[in-house]
Amino acid sequence: MKGTYLGVAEAQGMRLDITPSGGGLRGRFTDSNGTVAEFDAPSTGTAAETVIEFPQRKVKIRIFPEAVGLRMIAIPLDASGQPVIDETNALVFLPPDVEVPQVPAGYQPPTYRKRVVDPDTFLISYPFWPPEGVAFGYESLEPRFRPLFGLFPMVMTDVLWKLCASSYKPAVLGEALRGQNVTCDQVLRKIDEVQRGGRFAAYKARVAEESEVLMVSVQCARGYIVKPEVCQPASKRVSEAAISMNTVASVLSGL
């Protein structure tokens, strides 16, 4: 993980400069205001963790390697040293030479507070969120919409990939896995294999294709679209998906 990494999305304007040190990481974190904090972060499994000090407050950080960059969980601490969970941020950093895709219309940044997240907003935005953002977002969907996601196995594979990779395990993870005939380890291993095998772009294209179908179904279910010529075919596709018996396990076997 040696090198310079620049923040993207919610971390825009931030920077990490790090080098391996004694099994952990030594580095410098620059926030979006230009304030710099030095740190030594001992390893804890596949991550490195420490507390960094800013003039205003201390922040607990945990840094994970990603496929092409780093993810940093930042949790501010109050005056007594207790974590302020509602102010948690999951920040993504990439090497300077990695191009970042443009976010689509309707994108919203992830929230780490418990609030209702619209299913269409989630569907548009989750591919650009870090795993923790997806975990909070999926947990915050209205319960009636989560089973609908489960009927679309390509999308559900993609959602589970991030749910399973999240350091925050939502209570609804078991619900998301139920009936999909897979474990988190199987999902993470297969997507890692797809990435290493150069098949990730093709995989994401299939996810995007199914997401378009799911989006119409979601918007009809919410009453955003009421045209029978649109919603009746969407309802039929949902019914077909419900009886197809296709699962995330079926998707993984074909990747």
Coordinates of C-alpha atoms in Angstrom, one line a residue, residues 12-229:
Q12 CA -12.6 14.9 -2.6
G13 CA -9.6 17.2 -1.7
M14 CA -8.2 14.7 0.8
R15 CA -4.9 12.9 0.5
L16 CA -3.1 9.9 2.0
D17 CA 0.7 9.4 1.8
I18 CA 1.7 6.1 3.3
T19 CA 4.6 3.6 3.6
P20 CA 4.6 0.2 5.2
S21 CA 6.2 0.2 8.7
G22 CA 6.8 -2.8 10.9
G23 CA 3.8 -4.7 9.7
G24 CA 1.6 -1.6 9.8
L25 CA 1.4 1.8 8.1
R26 CA 3.2 5.1 8.7
G27 CA 1.8 8.1 6.9
R28 CA 0.3 11.5 6.6
F29 CA -3.4 12.3 6.2
T30 CA -4.4 15.7 4.7
D31 CA -8.0 16.7 5.1
S32 CA -10.0 18.8 2.6
N33 CA -9.0 22.0 4.5
G34 CA -5.3 21.3 4.1
T35 CA -4.8 20.2 7.7
V36 CA -2.2 17.5 8.0
A37 CA -2.0 14.8 10.6
E38 CA 0.9 12.2 10.9
F39 CA 0.1 8.7 12.0
D40 CA 1.5 5.2 12.8
A41 CA -1.2 2.6 12.3
P42 CA -0.4 -1.0 13.6
S43 CA -1.9 -3.8 11.5
T44 CA -5.1 -5.5 12.7
G45 CA -5.7 -8.4 10.3
T46 CA -5.8 -7.1 6.7
A47 CA -6.3 -3.5 7.9
A48 CA -4.3 -0.9 9.9
E49 CA -5.9 1.1 12.7
T50 CA -4.9 4.1 14.9
V51 CA -6.1 7.4 16.3
I52 CA -5.0 10.6 14.6
E53 CA -5.1 14.1 16.2
F54 CA -6.4 17.3 14.7
P55 CA -6.5 20.6 16.5
Q56 CA -10.3 20.3 17.0
R57 CA -10.6 16.6 17.8
K58 CA -9.3 13.1 17.6
V59 CA -10.4 10.7 14.9
K60 CA -10.1 6.9 14.9
I61 CA -9.2 5.6 11.5
R62 CA -9.1 2.1 10.0
I63 CA -7.5 1.7 6.5
F64 CA -8.3 -1.3 4.2
P65 CA -6.7 -2.2 0.9
E66 CA -9.1 -2.3 -2.1
A67 CA -8.7 -3.7 -5.6
V68 CA -7.3 -0.4 -6.9
G69 CA -7.0 1.8 -3.9
L70 CA -7.7 2.3 -0.2
R71 CA -10.8 2.7 2.0
M72 CA -10.6 4.6 5.3
I73 CA -13.2 4.4 8.0
A74 CA -13.0 7.6 10.0
I75 CA -14.9 7.9 13.4
P76 CA -14.6 11.1 15.3
L77 CA -14.1 10.8 19.1
D78 CA -15.8 13.0 21.7
A79 CA -14.0 14.8 24.5
S80 CA -14.1 11.6 26.6
G81 CA -12.7 9.5 23.8
Q82 CA -15.9 7.8 22.9
P83 CA -16.7 7.3 19.2
V84 CA -19.4 9.5 17.7
I85 CA -21.0 6.9 15.5
D86 CA -23.4 9.2 13.7
E87 CA -20.4 11.1 12.3
T88 CA -18.7 8.1 10.8
N89 CA -17.4 8.4 7.3
A90 CA -16.2 5.7 4.9
L91 CA -13.7 7.4 2.5
V92 CA -12.3 6.1 -0.7
F93 CA -8.8 6.9 -2.0
L94 CA -7.3 6.0 -5.4
P95 CA -3.8 6.4 -6.9
P96 CA -3.5 9.6 -9.0
D97 CA -3.4 7.7 -12.3
V98 CA -6.7 5.9 -11.8
E99 CA -9.7 7.5 -13.7
V100 CA -12.9 7.9 -11.7
P101 CA -16.2 7.3 -13.5
Q102 CA -18.7 10.1 -13.6
V103 CA -21.6 9.6 -11.2
P104 CA -25.1 9.4 -12.9
A105 CA -28.0 11.8 -12.5
G106 CA -29.8 11.2 -9.3
Y107 CA -26.7 10.1 -7.4
Q108 CA -26.6 10.9 -3.7
P109 CA -23.7 10.4 -1.3
P110 CA -24.0 7.6 1.3
T111 CA -25.4 8.3 4.7
Y112 CA -24.1 6.7 7.9
R113 CA -27.2 7.7 9.9
K114 CA -30.3 5.6 10.3
R115 CA -32.9 7.2 7.9
V116 CA -35.1 5.9 5.1
V117 CA -33.3 5.6 1.8
D118 CA -35.4 5.6 -1.4
P119 CA -34.9 2.3 -3.3
D120 CA -34.4 4.2 -6.6
T121 CA -31.7 6.4 -5.1
F122 CA -30.0 3.4 -3.6
L123 CA -30.1 1.6 -7.0
I124 CA -28.5 4.6 -8.7
S125 CA -26.0 5.4 -6.1
Y126 CA -24.8 2.1 -4.4
P127 CA -22.2 1.2 -7.1
F128 CA -20.3 4.3 -6.2
W129 CA -20.5 3.9 -2.4
P130 CA -17.9 2.1 -0.3
P131 CA -19.1 -1.1 1.4
E132 CA -20.1 0.6 4.6
G133 CA -22.3 3.1 2.8
V134 CA -24.0 0.2 1.0
A135 CA -24.5 -1.6 4.3
F136 CA -26.1 1.4 5.9
G137 CA -28.1 2.2 2.8
Y138 CA -29.5 -1.3 2.3
E139 CA -30.4 -1.5 5.9
S140 CA -32.3 1.9 5.5
L141 CA -34.5 0.7 2.6
E142 CA -38.1 0.3 3.5
P143 CA -38.5 -3.4 4.4
R144 CA -41.0 -4.0 1.5
F145 CA -38.4 -3.2 -1.1
R146 CA -35.6 -5.5 0.0
P147 CA -37.4 -8.7 -1.1
L148 CA -37.8 -7.1 -4.6
F149 CA -34.0 -6.6 -4.8
G150 CA -33.6 -10.3 -3.9
L151 CA -35.6 -11.3 -7.0
F152 CA -32.9 -9.8 -9.3
P153 CA -29.9 -12.1 -8.7
M154 CA -27.3 -10.0 -10.7
V155 CA -28.1 -6.9 -8.7
M156 CA -28.3 -8.9 -5.5
T157 CA -24.9 -10.4 -6.2
D158 CA -23.4 -6.9 -6.6
V159 CA -25.2 -5.7 -3.4
L160 CA -24.0 -8.7 -1.4
W161 CA -20.5 -8.2 -2.6
K162 CA -20.4 -4.9 -0.8
L163 CA -22.5 -6.0 2.2
C164 CA -20.1 -8.8 2.8
A165 CA -17.0 -6.6 2.4
S166 CA -18.3 -4.0 4.9
S167 CA -16.7 -3.7 8.3
Y168 CA -20.2 -2.8 9.5
K169 CA -22.4 -5.9 9.3
P170 CA -26.1 -4.8 9.2
A171 CA -28.8 -6.8 10.9
V172 CA -30.3 -7.3 7.4
L173 CA -27.3 -9.2 6.1
G174 CA -28.8 -12.5 7.0
E175 CA -32.0 -11.5 5.3
A176 CA -30.1 -10.6 2.2
L177 CA -28.3 -14.0 2.1
R178 CA -31.5 -16.0 2.8
G179 CA -32.6 -18.0 -0.1
Q180 CA -29.6 -17.1 -2.2
N181 CA -27.7 -20.4 -1.4
V182 CA -24.4 -18.6 -0.8
T183 CA -22.2 -17.4 2.0
C184 CA -20.3 -14.2 2.2
D185 CA -17.0 -16.0 1.7
Q186 CA -18.3 -17.5 -1.5
V187 CA -19.4 -14.1 -2.9
L188 CA -16.1 -12.4 -2.0
R189 CA -14.0 -15.2 -3.4
K190 CA -15.8 -15.3 -6.7
I191 CA -15.8 -11.5 -7.3
D192 CA -12.1 -11.4 -6.4
E193 CA -11.6 -14.2 -9.0
V194 CA -13.6 -12.2 -11.6
Q195 CA -11.6 -9.1 -10.9
R196 CA -8.3 -10.9 -11.2
G197 CA -9.4 -12.7 -14.3
G198 CA -10.3 -9.5 -16.2
R199 CA -14.0 -10.3 -16.3
F200 CA -15.2 -7.5 -14.0
A201 CA -16.2 -5.1 -16.7
A202 CA -18.4 -7.7 -18.3
Y203 CA -19.9 -8.6 -14.9
K204 CA -20.8 -5.0 -14.1
A205 CA -22.4 -4.6 -17.6
R206 CA -24.7 -7.5 -16.7
V207 CA -25.5 -5.9 -13.4
A208 CA -26.3 -2.6 -15.0
E209 CA -28.6 -4.3 -17.5
E210 CA -30.6 -5.9 -14.8
S211 CA -30.6 -2.7 -12.7
E212 CA -32.5 -1.0 -15.5
V213 CA -35.2 -3.6 -15.3
L214 CA -35.3 -3.4 -11.5
M215 CA -35.5 0.4 -11.6
V216 CA -38.7 0.4 -13.6
S217 CA -40.2 -2.2 -11.2
V218 CA -39.2 0.0 -8.2
Q219 CA -40.6 3.2 -9.7
C220 CA -43.9 1.5 -10.6
A221 CA -44.2 0.1 -7.1
R222 CA -43.7 3.5 -5.7
G223 CA -46.2 5.1 -8.0
Y224 CA -43.6 7.2 -9.8
I225 CA -44.6 5.5 -13.1
V226 CA -48.3 4.7 -13.5
K227 CA -48.6 4.0 -17.2
P228 CA -50.0 0.5 -17.7
E229 CA -48.0 -0.1 -20.8

